[in-house]
Short mmCIF file of C-alpha atoms and ligand atoms in Angstrom, two decimals:
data_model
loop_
_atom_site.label_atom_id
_atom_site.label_comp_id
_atom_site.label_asym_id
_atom_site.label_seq_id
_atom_site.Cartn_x
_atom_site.Cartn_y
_atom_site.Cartn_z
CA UNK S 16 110.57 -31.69 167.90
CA UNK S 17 109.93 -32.81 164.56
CA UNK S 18 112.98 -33.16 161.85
CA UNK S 19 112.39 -32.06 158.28
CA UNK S 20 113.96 -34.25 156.99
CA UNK S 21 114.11 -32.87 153.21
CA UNK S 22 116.66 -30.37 154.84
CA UNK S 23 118.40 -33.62 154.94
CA UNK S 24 117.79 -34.68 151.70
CA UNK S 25 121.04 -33.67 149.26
CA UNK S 26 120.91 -30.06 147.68
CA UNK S 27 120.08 -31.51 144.43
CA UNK S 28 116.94 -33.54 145.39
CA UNK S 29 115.34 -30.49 147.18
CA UNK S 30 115.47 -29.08 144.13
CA UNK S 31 113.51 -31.72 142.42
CA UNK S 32 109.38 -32.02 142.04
CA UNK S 33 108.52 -35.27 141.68
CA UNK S 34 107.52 -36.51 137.96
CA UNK S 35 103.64 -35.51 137.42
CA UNK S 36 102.19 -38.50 135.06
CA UNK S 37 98.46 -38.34 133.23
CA UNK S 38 96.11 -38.90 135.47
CA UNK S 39 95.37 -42.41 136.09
CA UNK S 40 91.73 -43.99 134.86
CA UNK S 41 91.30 -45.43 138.13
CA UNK S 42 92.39 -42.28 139.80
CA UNK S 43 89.38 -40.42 138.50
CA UNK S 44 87.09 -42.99 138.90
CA UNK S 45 87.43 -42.90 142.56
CA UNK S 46 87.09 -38.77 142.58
CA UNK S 47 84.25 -38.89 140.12
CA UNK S 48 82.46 -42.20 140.37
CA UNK S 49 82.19 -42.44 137.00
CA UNK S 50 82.69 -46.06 136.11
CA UNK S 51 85.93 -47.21 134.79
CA UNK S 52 84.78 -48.26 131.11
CA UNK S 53 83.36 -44.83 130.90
CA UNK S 54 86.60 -42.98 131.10
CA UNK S 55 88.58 -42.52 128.53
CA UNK S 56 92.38 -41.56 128.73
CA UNK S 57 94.36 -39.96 126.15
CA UNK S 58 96.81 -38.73 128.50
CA UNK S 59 100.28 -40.67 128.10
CA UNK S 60 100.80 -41.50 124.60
CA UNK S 61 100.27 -44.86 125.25
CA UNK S 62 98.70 -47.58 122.43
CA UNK S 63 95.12 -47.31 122.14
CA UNK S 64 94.94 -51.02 121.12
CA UNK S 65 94.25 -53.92 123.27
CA UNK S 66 97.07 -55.88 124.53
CA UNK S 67 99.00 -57.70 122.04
CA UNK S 68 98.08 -61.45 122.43
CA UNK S 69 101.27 -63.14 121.40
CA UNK S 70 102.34 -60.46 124.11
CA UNK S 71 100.15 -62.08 126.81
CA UNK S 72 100.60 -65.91 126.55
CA UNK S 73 104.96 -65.02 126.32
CA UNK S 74 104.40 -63.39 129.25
CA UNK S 75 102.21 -66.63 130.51
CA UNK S 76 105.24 -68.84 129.34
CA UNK S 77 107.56 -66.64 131.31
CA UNK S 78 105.41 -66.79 134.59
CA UNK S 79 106.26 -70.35 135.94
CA UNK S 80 110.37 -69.13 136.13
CA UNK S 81 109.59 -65.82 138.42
CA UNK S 82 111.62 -67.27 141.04
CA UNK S 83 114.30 -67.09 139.27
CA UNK S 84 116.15 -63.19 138.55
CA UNK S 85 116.11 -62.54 135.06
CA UNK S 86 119.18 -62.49 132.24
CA UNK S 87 120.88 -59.79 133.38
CA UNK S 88 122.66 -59.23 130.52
CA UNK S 89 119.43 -59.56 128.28
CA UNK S 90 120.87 -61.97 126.03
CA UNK S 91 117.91 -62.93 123.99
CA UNK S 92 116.24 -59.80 123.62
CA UNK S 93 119.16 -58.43 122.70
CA UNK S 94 119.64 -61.35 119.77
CA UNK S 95 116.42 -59.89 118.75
CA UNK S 96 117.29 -56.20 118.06
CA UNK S 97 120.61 -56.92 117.10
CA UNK S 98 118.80 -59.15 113.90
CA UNK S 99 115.84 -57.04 113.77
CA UNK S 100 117.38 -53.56 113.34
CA UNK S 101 121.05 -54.35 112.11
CA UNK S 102 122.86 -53.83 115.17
CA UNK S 103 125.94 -55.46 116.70
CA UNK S 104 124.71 -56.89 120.18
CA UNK S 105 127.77 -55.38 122.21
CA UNK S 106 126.25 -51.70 121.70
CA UNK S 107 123.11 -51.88 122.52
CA UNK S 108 122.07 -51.57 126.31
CA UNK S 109 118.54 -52.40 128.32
CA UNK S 110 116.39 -50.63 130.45
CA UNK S 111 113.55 -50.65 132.56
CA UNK S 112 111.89 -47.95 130.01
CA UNK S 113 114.13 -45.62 127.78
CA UNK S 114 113.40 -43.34 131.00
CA UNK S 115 116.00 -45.80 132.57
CA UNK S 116 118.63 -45.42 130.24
CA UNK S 117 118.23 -41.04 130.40
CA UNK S 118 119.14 -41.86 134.29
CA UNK S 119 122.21 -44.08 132.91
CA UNK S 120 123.64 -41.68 130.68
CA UNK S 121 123.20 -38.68 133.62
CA UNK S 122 124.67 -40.82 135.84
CA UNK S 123 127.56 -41.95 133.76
CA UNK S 124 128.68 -38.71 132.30
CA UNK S 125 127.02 -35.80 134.59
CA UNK S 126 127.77 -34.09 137.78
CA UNK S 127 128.51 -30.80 139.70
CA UNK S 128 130.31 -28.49 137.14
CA UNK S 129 129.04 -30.22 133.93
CA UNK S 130 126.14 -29.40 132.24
CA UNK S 131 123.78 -30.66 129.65
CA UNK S 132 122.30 -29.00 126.96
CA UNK S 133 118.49 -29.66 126.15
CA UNK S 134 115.44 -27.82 124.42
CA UNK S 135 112.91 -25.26 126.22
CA UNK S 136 109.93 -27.78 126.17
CA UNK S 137 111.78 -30.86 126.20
CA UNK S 138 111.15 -34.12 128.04
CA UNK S 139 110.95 -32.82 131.42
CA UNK S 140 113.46 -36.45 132.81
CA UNK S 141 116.11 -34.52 130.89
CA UNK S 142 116.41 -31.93 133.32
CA UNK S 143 115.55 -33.77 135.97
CA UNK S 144 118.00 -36.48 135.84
CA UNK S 145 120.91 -33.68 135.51
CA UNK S 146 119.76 -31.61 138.24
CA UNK S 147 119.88 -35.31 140.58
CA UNK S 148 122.96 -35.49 139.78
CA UNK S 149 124.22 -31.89 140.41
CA UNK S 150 124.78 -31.12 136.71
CA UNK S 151 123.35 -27.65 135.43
CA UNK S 152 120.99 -27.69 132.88
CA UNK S 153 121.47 -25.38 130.17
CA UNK S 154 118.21 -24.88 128.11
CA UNK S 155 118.05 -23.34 125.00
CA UNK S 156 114.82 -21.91 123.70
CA UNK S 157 112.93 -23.24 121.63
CA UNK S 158 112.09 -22.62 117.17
CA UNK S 159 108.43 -22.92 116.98
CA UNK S 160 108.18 -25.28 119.79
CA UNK S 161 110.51 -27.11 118.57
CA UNK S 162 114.40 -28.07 118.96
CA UNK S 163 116.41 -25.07 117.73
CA UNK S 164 119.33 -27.66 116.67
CA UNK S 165 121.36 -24.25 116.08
CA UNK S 166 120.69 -22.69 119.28
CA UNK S 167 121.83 -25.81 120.93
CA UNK S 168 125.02 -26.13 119.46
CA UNK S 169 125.77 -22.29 120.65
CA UNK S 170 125.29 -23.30 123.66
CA UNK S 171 127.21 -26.37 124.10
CA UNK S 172 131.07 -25.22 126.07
CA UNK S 173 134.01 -26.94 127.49
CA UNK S 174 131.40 -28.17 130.64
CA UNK S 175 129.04 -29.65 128.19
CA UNK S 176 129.02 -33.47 128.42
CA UNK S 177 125.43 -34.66 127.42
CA UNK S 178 122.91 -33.12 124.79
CA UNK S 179 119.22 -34.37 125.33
CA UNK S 180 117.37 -34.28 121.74
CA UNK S 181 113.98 -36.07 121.27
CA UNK S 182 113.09 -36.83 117.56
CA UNK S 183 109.33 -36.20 117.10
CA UNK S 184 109.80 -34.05 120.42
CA UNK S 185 107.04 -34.63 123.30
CA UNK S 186 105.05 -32.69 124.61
CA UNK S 187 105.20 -30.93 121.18
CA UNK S 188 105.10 -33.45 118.37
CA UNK S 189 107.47 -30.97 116.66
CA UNK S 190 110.40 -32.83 114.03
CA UNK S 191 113.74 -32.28 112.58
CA UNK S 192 114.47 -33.83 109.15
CA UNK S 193 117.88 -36.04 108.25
CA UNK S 194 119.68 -32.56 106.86
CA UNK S 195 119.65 -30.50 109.69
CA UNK S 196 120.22 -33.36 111.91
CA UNK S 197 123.64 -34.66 110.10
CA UNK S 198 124.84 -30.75 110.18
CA UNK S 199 124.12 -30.74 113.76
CA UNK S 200 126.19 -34.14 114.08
CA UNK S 201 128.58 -32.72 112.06
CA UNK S 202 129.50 -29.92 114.04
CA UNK S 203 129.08 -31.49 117.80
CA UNK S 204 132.33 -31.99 119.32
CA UNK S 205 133.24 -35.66 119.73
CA UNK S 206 133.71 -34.85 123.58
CA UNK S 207 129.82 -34.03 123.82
CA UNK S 208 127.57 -37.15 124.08
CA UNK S 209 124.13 -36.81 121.81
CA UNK S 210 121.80 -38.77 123.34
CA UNK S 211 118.89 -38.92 120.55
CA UNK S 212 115.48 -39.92 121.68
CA UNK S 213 113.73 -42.12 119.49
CA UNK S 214 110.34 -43.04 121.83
CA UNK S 215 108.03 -42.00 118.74
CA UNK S 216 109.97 -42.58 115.59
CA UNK S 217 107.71 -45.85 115.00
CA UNK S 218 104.69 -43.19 114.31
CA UNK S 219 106.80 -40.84 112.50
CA UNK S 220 105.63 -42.55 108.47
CA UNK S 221 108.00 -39.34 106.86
CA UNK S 222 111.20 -40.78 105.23
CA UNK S 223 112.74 -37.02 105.45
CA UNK S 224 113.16 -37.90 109.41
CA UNK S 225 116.19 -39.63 110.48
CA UNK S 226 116.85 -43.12 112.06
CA UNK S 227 119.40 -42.49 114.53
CA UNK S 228 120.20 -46.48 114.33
CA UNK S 229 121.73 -45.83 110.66
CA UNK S 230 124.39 -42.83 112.24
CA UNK S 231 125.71 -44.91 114.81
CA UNK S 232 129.22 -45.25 113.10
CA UNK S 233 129.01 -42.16 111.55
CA UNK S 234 128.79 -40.50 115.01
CA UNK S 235 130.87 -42.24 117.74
CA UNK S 236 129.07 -40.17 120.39
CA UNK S 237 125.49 -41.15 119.67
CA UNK S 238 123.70 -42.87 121.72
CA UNK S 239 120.32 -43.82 120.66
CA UNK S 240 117.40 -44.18 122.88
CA UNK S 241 114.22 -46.21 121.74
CA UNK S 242 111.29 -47.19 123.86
CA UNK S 243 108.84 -50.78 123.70
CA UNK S 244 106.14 -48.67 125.99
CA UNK S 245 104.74 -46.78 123.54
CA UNK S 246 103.93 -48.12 119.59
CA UNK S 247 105.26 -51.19 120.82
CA UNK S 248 102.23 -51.31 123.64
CA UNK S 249 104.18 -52.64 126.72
CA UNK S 250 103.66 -49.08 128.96
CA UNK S 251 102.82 -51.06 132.28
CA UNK S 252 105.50 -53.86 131.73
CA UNK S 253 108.60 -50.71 130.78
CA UNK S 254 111.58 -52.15 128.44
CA UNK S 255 113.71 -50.22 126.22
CA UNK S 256 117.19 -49.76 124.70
CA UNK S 257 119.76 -47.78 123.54
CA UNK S 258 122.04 -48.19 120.56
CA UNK S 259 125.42 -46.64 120.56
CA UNK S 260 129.18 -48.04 120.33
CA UNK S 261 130.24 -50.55 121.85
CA UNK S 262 132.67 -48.48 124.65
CA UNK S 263 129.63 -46.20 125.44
CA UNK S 264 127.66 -49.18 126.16
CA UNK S 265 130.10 -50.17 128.29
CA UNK S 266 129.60 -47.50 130.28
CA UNK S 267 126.02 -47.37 130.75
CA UNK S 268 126.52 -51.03 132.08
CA UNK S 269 128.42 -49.75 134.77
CA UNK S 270 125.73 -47.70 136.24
CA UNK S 271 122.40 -49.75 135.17
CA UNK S 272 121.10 -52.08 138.05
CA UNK S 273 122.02 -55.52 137.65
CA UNK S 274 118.50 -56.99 136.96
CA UNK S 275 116.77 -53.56 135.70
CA UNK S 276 114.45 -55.08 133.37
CA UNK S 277 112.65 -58.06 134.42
CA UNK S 278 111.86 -61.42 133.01
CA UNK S 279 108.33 -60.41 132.24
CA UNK S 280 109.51 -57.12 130.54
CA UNK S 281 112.01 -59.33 128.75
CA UNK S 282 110.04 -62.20 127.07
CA UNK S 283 107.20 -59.37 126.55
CA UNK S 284 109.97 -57.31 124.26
CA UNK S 285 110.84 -60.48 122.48
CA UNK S 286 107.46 -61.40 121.11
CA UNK S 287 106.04 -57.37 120.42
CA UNK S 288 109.41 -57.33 118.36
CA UNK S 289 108.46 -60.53 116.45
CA UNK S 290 104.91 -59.24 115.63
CA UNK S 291 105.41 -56.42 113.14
CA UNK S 292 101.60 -56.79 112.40
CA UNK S 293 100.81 -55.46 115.52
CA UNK S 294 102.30 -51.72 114.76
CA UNK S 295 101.42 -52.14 111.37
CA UNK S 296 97.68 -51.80 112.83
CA UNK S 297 99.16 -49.48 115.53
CA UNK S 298 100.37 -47.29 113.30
CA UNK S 299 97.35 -47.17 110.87
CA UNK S 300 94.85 -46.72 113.64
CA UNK S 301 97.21 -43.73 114.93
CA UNK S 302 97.38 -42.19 111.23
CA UNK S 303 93.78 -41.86 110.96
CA UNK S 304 93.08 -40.78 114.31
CA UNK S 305 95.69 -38.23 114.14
CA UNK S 306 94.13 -36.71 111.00
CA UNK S 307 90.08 -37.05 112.98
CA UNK S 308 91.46 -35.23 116.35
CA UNK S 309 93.32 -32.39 114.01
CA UNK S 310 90.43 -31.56 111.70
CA UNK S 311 88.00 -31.69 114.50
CA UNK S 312 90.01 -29.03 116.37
CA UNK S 313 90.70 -27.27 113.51
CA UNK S 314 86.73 -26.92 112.90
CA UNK S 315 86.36 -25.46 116.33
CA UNK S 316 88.70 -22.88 115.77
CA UNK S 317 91.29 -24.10 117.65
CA UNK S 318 95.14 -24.02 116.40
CA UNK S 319 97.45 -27.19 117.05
CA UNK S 320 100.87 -27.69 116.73
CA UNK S 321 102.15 -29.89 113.26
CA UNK S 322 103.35 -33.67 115.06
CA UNK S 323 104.61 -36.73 113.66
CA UNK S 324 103.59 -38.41 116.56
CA UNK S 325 101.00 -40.07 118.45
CA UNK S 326 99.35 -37.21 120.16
CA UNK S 327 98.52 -33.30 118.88
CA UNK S 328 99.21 -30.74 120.98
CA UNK S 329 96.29 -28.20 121.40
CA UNK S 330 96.63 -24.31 121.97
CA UNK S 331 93.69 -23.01 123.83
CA UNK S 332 94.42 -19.36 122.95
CA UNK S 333 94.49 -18.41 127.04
CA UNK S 334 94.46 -20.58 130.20
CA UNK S 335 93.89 -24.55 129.08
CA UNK S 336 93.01 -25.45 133.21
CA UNK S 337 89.28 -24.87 133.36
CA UNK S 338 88.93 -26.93 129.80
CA UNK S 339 91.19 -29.98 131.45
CA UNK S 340 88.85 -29.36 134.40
CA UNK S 341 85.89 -29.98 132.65
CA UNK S 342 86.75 -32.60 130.48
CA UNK S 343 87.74 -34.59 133.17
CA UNK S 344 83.98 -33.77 134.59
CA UNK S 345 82.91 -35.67 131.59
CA UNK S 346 85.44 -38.55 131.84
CA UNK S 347 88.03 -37.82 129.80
CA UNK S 348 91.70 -37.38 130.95
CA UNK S 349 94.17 -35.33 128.75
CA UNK S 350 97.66 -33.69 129.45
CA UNK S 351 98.08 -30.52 131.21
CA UNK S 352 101.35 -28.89 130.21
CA UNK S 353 101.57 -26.03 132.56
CA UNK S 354 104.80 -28.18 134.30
CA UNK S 355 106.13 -27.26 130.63
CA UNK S 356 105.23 -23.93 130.79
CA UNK S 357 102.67 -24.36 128.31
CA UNK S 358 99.67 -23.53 130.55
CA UNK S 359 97.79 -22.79 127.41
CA UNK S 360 98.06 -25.99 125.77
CA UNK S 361 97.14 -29.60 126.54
CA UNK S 362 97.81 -32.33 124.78
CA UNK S 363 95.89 -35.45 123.57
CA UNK S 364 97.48 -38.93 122.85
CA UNK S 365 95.56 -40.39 119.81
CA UNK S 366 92.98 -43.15 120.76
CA UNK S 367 90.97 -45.32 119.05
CA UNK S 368 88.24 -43.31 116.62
CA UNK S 369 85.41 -43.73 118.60
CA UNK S 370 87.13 -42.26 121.73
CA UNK S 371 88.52 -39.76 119.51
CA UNK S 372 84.79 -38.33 118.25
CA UNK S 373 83.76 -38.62 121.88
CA UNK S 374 86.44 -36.30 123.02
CA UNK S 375 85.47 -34.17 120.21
CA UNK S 376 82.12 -33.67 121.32
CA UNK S 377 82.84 -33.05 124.73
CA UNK S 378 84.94 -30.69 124.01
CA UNK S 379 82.63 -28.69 121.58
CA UNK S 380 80.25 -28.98 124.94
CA UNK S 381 82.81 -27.61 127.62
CA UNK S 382 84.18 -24.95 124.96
CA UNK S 383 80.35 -23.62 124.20
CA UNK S 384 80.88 -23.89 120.37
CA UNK S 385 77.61 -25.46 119.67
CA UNK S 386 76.74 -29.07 117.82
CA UNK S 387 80.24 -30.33 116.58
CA UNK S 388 79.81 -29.73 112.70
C1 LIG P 408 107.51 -41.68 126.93
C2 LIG P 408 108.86 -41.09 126.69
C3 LIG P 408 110.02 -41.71 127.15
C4 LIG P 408 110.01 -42.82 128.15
O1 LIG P 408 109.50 -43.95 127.70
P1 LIG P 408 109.54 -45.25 128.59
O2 LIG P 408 110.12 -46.23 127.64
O3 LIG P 408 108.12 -45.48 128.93
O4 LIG P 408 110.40 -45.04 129.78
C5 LIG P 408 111.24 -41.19 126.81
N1 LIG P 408 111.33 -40.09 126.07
C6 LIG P 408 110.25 -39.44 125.62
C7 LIG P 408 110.44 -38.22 124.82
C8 LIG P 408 108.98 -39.92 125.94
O5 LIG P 408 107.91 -39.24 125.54
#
């Protein structure tokens, strides 16, 4: 007789679907045979630039002592971005990814008969690291795809413990400016942890959005989560941190595994940190190509929604699968969102300008629209 053994498995988990990531360049070369340097992925918002050098030989440097765990406590790095950004050390908490420290703060402050509050189209780990847990999640819909910072204080009661906010918001690009997010602040009970995701605000060049990192004494329930995987250009290595008081770091310590980001990760963070230069070009590349992906789309008729991030989110105006289908045909990988309910949208992660016109074109091919004007 065979067991199932997910009947096994705690209610919460059998809840859970596992996380769905882009699709993997490799992944479609083996189903298509198209050869690897033909494929082109603008799928998970990651850099479009080649590694960063200084990046490679510190992790080179770092090699020979892999026997060895790493700083646990992430002494240097956190030297760094204590200097770097202002911060006192003793707040500030590391993780393998900024998806690490969402699991910390679930884990810390959420379980059955608590609840978080989040966005409809948020950052699906939100929800999934409060159902693991056996927290409810309590979505609120969203304002033009974006977070309805209103909404989500109406629905914050006495079993609220965590509020998930990502400013620029993914999968939508969508932004709040400093205003509305200091009357939000404002009017959050101290009780309720804001947990303020920050994994884009390097591409976000408007000075009307906030930087969580200047509210942290302002707000003694902020916690401030920033990722090195994406502008920074470490994706396959994961590091990031959060920035919040002192006690609340504290408390994340408690749950975070003892080594959870390792030595690699850690000498990796040190030198992208040191090379401002880097995102400078990151950043320039991603303005431009940002701008080149939204007029082409505009020209084919196609409406987007307004990001101040690294991707543009693309309404197809009916079912988006067949056009993900077929790009993929032609060797490009982009983002399905029907997980996010969106099955009429995908979205594309800015890449470098040539990749950018070639996804262009094939997508004037697979939608039928003729020579791309
Ligand atoms: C990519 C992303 C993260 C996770 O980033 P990692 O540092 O790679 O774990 C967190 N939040 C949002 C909104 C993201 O898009």
């Amino acid at each position: 007789m065979s067991i199932d053994y997910l009947s096994l498995a705690v209610s919460e988990v059998q809840q859970l679907a596992p996380y769905v990531p882009g699709k993997a360049i490799e992944e479609l070369e083996r189903e298509t045979g198209l050869p690897a340097d033909e494929i082109i992925k603008l799928a998970s918002n990651e850099s479009p630039l080649r590694a960063n050098p200084h990046v490679i030989s510190a992790i080179q440097s770092a090699a020979a002592q892999i026997t060895r765990y790493p700083d646990g406590n992430g002494f240097l790095l956190k030297r760094k971005l204590a200097e770097k950004f202002g911060l006192d050390p003793e707040g500030i908490t590391l993780g393998n990814g900024s998806n690490d420290l969402l699991i910390m703060v679930a884990q810390a402050f959420l379980r059955s008969g608590r609840n978080a509050v989040m966005s409809q189209y948020a950052f699906s780990v939100y929800a999934s690291a409060t159902t693991a847990v056996g927290a409810t999640v309590c979505e609120v819909p969203a304002k033009e795809y974006g977070n309805d910072l209103d909404g989500m204080l109406s629905a914050i009661d006495e079993q609220t413990r965590v509020v998930f906010i990502a400013n620029p918001n993914n999968p939508t690009g969508t932004w709040f400016d400093r205003d509305r997010f200091e009357s939000f602040m404002d009017k959050v009970p101290r009780e309720t942890i804001v947990v303020l995701d920050e994994a884009y605000i390097e591409y976000a060049d408007d000075p009307s959005l906030p930087n969580g990192l200047h509210y942290l004494r302002r707000y003694p329930n902020l916690i401030v989560c920033r990722s090195l995987c994406k502008a920074y250009g470490l994706a396959g290595l994961r590091a990031g941190y959060s920035a919040s008081s002192p006690q609340l770091a504290d408390i994340l310590n408690r749950v975070r595994q003892p080594f959870n980001v390792n030595s690699l990760a850690l000498a990796a963070a040190c030198a992208a940190l040191d090379d401002e230069a880097y995102l400078d070009v990151g950043r320039q590349i991603n303005r431009e190509g940002l701008h080149q992906l939204q007029d082409g789309l505009s020209r084919l008729g196609l409406s987007w929604i307004p990001s101040r991030t690294n991707f543009v989110t693309v309404d197809f105006d009916g079912p988006a699968g067949p056009v993900y289908e077929a790009l993929l045909a032609k060797g490009i990988i982009v983002r399905p969102l029907a997980g996010y309910d969106m099955p009429n949208h995908l979205r594309i992660s800015v890449g470098l300008g040539p990749e950018n016109r070639r996804f262009l074109e094939a997508l004037t091919q697979v939608l039928g629209r003729g020579e791309h004007a």
